[in-house]
Amino acid sequence: QVQLVESGGGLVQAGGSLRLSCAASGRTFSSYVMGWFRQAPGKEREFVAAISRSGGNTYYADSVKGRFTISRDNAKNTVYLRMNSLKPEDTAVYYCAADQSISVSTQAERYDYWGQGTQVTVSS
């Protein structure tokens, strides 16, 4: 089992940057695929980015490709989401999630553990 705690959210102007962090408990962090999802008010939770267990493969939603970067540090049990060129439509609660599967998925149902979320608000 793993517990996830996100941090780094906040209020930023359009065009600005933020870096989200997700710290995981336990000694098996490197055995989990990690993902970031977001949910805006009145909308369904959507995939943002995911990273393989080794960090060698990354996947992005089209809406954030080229602006967001997911990375992980298995020695620190932490996954990051660097967000550049933020837009008002990026406003949402951002969640990190852990998946025990071997392959990377963009489907929220595949992820076994979730953090509590961190709010990102982008003003225009």
PDB file of C-alpha atoms in Angstrom:
ATOM      1  CA  GLN A   1       0.000   0.000   0.000  1.00  0.00           C
ATOM      2  CA  VAL A   2       1.146   3.553  -0.677  1.00  0.00           C
ATOM      3  CA  GLN A   3       0.016   6.945   0.563  1.00  0.00           C
ATOM      4  CA  LEU A   4       0.332   9.972  -1.691  1.00  0.00           C
ATOM      5  CA  VAL A   5       0.554  13.632  -0.693  1.00  0.00           C
ATOM      6  CA  GLU A   6       0.527  16.383  -3.310  1.00  0.00           C
ATOM      7  CA  SER A   7       1.911  19.877  -2.862  1.00  0.00           C
ATOM      8  CA  GLY A   8       2.869  22.893  -4.927  1.00  0.00           C
ATOM      9  CA  GLY A   9      -0.494  24.113  -6.118  1.00  0.00           C
ATOM     10  CA  GLY A  10      -1.550  27.724  -5.942  1.00  0.00           C
ATOM     11  CA  LEU A  11      -2.673  30.810  -7.821  1.00  0.00           C
ATOM     12  CA  VAL A  12      -0.691  31.893 -10.865  1.00  0.00           C
ATOM     13  CA  GLN A  13      -1.240  34.257 -13.754  1.00  0.00           C
ATOM     14  CA  ALA A  14      -1.701  32.960 -17.264  1.00  0.00           C
ATOM     15  CA  GLY A  15       1.662  32.242 -18.836  1.00  0.00           C
ATOM     16  CA  GLY A  16       3.211  31.416 -15.490  1.00  0.00           C
ATOM     17  CA  SER A  17       4.644  28.195 -14.137  1.00  0.00           C
ATOM     18  CA  LEU A  18       4.160  25.855 -11.205  1.00  0.00           C
ATOM     19  CA  ARG A  19       5.766  22.618 -10.117  1.00  0.00           C
ATOM     20  CA  LEU A  20       3.626  20.058  -8.355  1.00  0.00           C
ATOM     21  CA  SER A  21       5.165  17.377  -6.185  1.00  0.00           C
ATOM     22  CA  CYS A  22       3.698  14.116  -4.972  1.00  0.00           C
ATOM     23  CA  ALA A  23       5.466  12.366  -2.114  1.00  0.00           C
ATOM     24  CA  ALA A  24       4.800   8.675  -1.621  1.00  0.00           C
ATOM     25  CA  SER A  25       5.150   6.610   1.498  1.00  0.00           C
ATOM     26  CA  GLY A  26       6.566   3.108   1.535  1.00  0.00           C
ATOM     27  CA  ARG A  27       9.657   1.471   0.128  1.00  0.00           C
ATOM     28  CA  THR A  28       8.199   0.210  -3.140  1.00  0.00           C
ATOM     29  CA  PHE A  29       7.645   3.503  -4.948  1.00  0.00           C
ATOM     30  CA  SER A  30       9.701   2.384  -7.929  1.00  0.00           C
ATOM     31  CA  SER A  31       7.292  -0.491  -8.551  1.00  0.00           C
ATOM     32  CA  TYR A  32       4.394   1.868  -9.329  1.00  0.00           C
ATOM     33  CA  VAL A  33       3.459   3.600 -12.524  1.00  0.00           C
ATOM     34  CA  MET A  34       2.629   7.177 -11.539  1.00  0.00           C
ATOM     35  CA  GLY A  35       0.099   9.503 -13.075  1.00  0.00           C
ATOM     36  CA  TRP A  36      -1.307  12.992 -12.742  1.00  0.00           C
ATOM     37  CA  PHE A  37      -4.990  13.689 -13.293  1.00  0.00           C
ATOM     38  CA  ARG A  38      -7.078  16.812 -12.862  1.00  0.00           C
ATOM     39  CA  GLN A  39     -10.684  17.701 -12.264  1.00  0.00           C
ATOM     40  CA  ALA A  40     -12.223  21.082 -12.950  1.00  0.00           C
ATOM     41  CA  PRO A  41     -15.540  22.155 -11.398  1.00  0.00           C
ATOM     42  CA  GLY A  42     -18.443  20.475 -13.134  1.00  0.00           C
ATOM     43  CA  LYS A  43     -16.172  18.274 -15.238  1.00  0.00           C
ATOM     44  CA  GLU A  44     -15.007  14.704 -15.076  1.00  0.00           C
ATOM     45  CA  ARG A  45     -11.555  13.771 -13.898  1.00  0.00           C
ATOM     46  CA  GLU A  46      -9.154  13.729 -16.839  1.00  0.00           C
ATOM     47  CA  PHE A  47      -5.741  12.325 -17.547  1.00  0.00           C
ATOM     48  CA  VAL A  48      -2.833  14.771 -17.614  1.00  0.00           C
ATOM     49  CA  ALA A  49       0.413  12.787 -17.646  1.00  0.00           C
ATOM     50  CA  ALA A  50       1.925   9.453 -16.639  1.00  0.00           C
ATOM     51  CA  ILE A  51       5.384   8.009 -16.187  1.00  0.00           C
ATOM     52  CA  SER A  52       6.676   4.460 -16.220  1.00  0.00           C
ATOM     53  CA  ARG A  53       8.237   2.828 -13.190  1.00  0.00           C
ATOM     54  CA  SER A  54      11.781   3.572 -14.281  1.00  0.00           C
ATOM     55  CA  GLY A  55      10.941   7.022 -15.563  1.00  0.00           C
ATOM     56  CA  GLY A  56      12.033   6.092 -19.053  1.00  0.00           C
ATOM     57  CA  ASN A  57       8.638   6.551 -20.672  1.00  0.00           C
ATOM     58  CA  THR A  58       6.243   9.453 -20.322  1.00  0.00           C
ATOM     59  CA  TYR A  59       2.784  10.125 -21.695  1.00  0.00           C
ATOM     60  CA  TYR A  60       0.775  13.326 -21.947  1.00  0.00           C
ATOM     61  CA  ALA A  61      -2.698  14.504 -22.758  1.00  0.00           C
ATOM     62  CA  ASP A  62      -2.762  16.478 -25.992  1.00  0.00           C
ATOM     63  CA  SER A  63      -3.952  19.540 -24.106  1.00  0.00           C
ATOM     64  CA  VAL A  64      -0.725  19.751 -22.064  1.00  0.00           C
ATOM     65  CA  LYS A  65       1.834  18.278 -24.443  1.00  0.00           C
ATOM     66  CA  GLY A  66       4.785  20.630 -24.859  1.00  0.00           C
ATOM     67  CA  ARG A  67       3.846  22.633 -21.747  1.00  0.00           C
ATOM     68  CA  PHE A  68       3.886  20.068 -18.911  1.00  0.00           C
ATOM     69  CA  THR A  69       6.663  17.679 -17.931  1.00  0.00           C
ATOM     70  CA  ILE A  70       6.300  14.688 -15.631  1.00  0.00           C
ATOM     71  CA  SER A  71       9.335  13.268 -13.879  1.00  0.00           C
ATOM     72  CA  ARG A  72      10.127  11.095 -10.898  1.00  0.00           C
ATOM     73  CA  ASP A  73      12.911  10.576  -8.401  1.00  0.00           C
ATOM     74  CA  ASN A  74      12.679   7.027  -7.100  1.00  0.00           C
ATOM     75  CA  ALA A  75      15.345   7.712  -4.475  1.00  0.00           C
ATOM     76  CA  LYS A  76      13.099  10.410  -3.011  1.00  0.00           C
ATOM     77  CA  ASN A  77       9.804   8.577  -3.561  1.00  0.00           C
ATOM     78  CA  THR A  78       8.501  11.626  -5.400  1.00  0.00           C
ATOM     79  CA  VAL A  79       6.863  12.365  -8.721  1.00  0.00           C
ATOM     80  CA  TYR A  80       6.736  15.865 -10.165  1.00  0.00           C
ATOM     81  CA  LEU A  81       4.659  17.777 -12.672  1.00  0.00           C
ATOM     82  CA  ARG A  82       6.296  20.858 -14.093  1.00  0.00           C
ATOM     83  CA  MET A  83       3.669  23.114 -15.661  1.00  0.00           C
ATOM     84  CA  ASN A  84       4.730  25.950 -17.955  1.00  0.00           C
ATOM     85  CA  SER A  85       2.734  28.413 -20.054  1.00  0.00           C
ATOM     86  CA  LEU A  86      -0.289  27.893 -17.860  1.00  0.00           C
ATOM     87  CA  LYS A  87      -3.710  28.776 -19.195  1.00  0.00           C
ATOM     88  CA  PRO A  88      -6.962  29.552 -17.390  1.00  0.00           C
ATOM     89  CA  GLU A  89      -8.339  26.252 -18.679  1.00  0.00           C
ATOM     90  CA  ASP A  90      -5.655  24.438 -16.664  1.00  0.00           C
ATOM     91  CA  THR A  91      -7.489  25.487 -13.496  1.00  0.00           C
ATOM     92  CA  ALA A  92      -8.439  22.335 -11.600  1.00  0.00           C
ATOM     93  CA  VAL A  93      -7.670  20.154  -8.628  1.00  0.00           C
ATOM     94  CA  TYR A  94      -4.652  18.065  -9.560  1.00  0.00           C
ATOM     95  CA  TYR A  95      -4.298  14.528  -8.237  1.00  0.00           C
ATOM     96  CA  CYS A  96      -1.412  12.135  -8.353  1.00  0.00           C
ATOM     97  CA  ALA A  97      -2.097   8.425  -8.536  1.00  0.00           C
ATOM     98  CA  ALA A  98      -0.195   5.158  -8.341  1.00  0.00           C
ATOM     99  CA  ASP A  99      -0.810   2.064 -10.439  1.00  0.00           C
ATOM    100  CA  GLN A 100       0.592  -1.367  -9.577  1.00  0.00           C
ATOM    101  CA  SER A 101       0.392  -2.532 -13.191  1.00  0.00           C
ATOM    102  CA  ILE A 102       3.460  -2.953 -15.339  1.00  0.00           C
ATOM    103  CA  SER A 103       2.225  -0.951 -18.311  1.00  0.00           C
ATOM    104  CA  VAL A 104       1.329   2.732 -18.263  1.00  0.00           C
ATOM    105  CA  SER A 105      -2.332   3.655 -18.516  1.00  0.00           C
ATOM    106  CA  THR A 106      -4.156   6.912 -19.130  1.00  0.00           C
ATOM    107  CA  GLN A 107      -7.341   5.514 -17.567  1.00  0.00           C
ATOM    108  CA  ALA A 108      -8.138   6.639 -14.040  1.00  0.00           C
ATOM    109  CA  GLU A 109      -9.837   3.316 -13.261  1.00  0.00           C
ATOM    110  CA  ARG A 110      -6.506   1.550 -13.563  1.00  0.00           C
ATOM    111  CA  TYR A 111      -4.904   3.498 -10.723  1.00  0.00           C
ATOM    112  CA  ASP A 112      -5.030   1.972  -7.284  1.00  0.00           C
ATOM    113  CA  TYR A 113      -4.020   4.798  -4.962  1.00  0.00           C
ATOM    114  CA  TRP A 114      -4.809   8.509  -5.027  1.00  0.00           C
ATOM    115  CA  GLY A 115      -3.669  11.619  -3.227  1.00  0.00           C
ATOM    116  CA  GLN A 116      -6.014  14.212  -1.779  1.00  0.00           C
ATOM    117  CA  GLY A 117      -5.371  16.713  -4.560  1.00  0.00           C
ATOM    118  CA  THR A 118      -3.909  20.190  -4.795  1.00  0.00           C
ATOM    119  CA  GLN A 119      -5.687  23.206  -6.259  1.00  0.00           C
ATOM    120  CA  VAL A 120      -4.205  25.012  -9.248  1.00  0.00           C
ATOM    121  CA  THR A 121      -5.848  28.269 -10.260  1.00  0.00           C
ATOM    122  CA  VAL A 122      -4.724  30.194 -13.334  1.00  0.00           C
ATOM    123  CA  SER A 123      -5.997  33.740 -13.640  1.00  0.00           C
ATOM    124  CA  SER A 124      -6.398  35.481 -16.977  1.00  0.00           C
TER     125      SER A 124
END
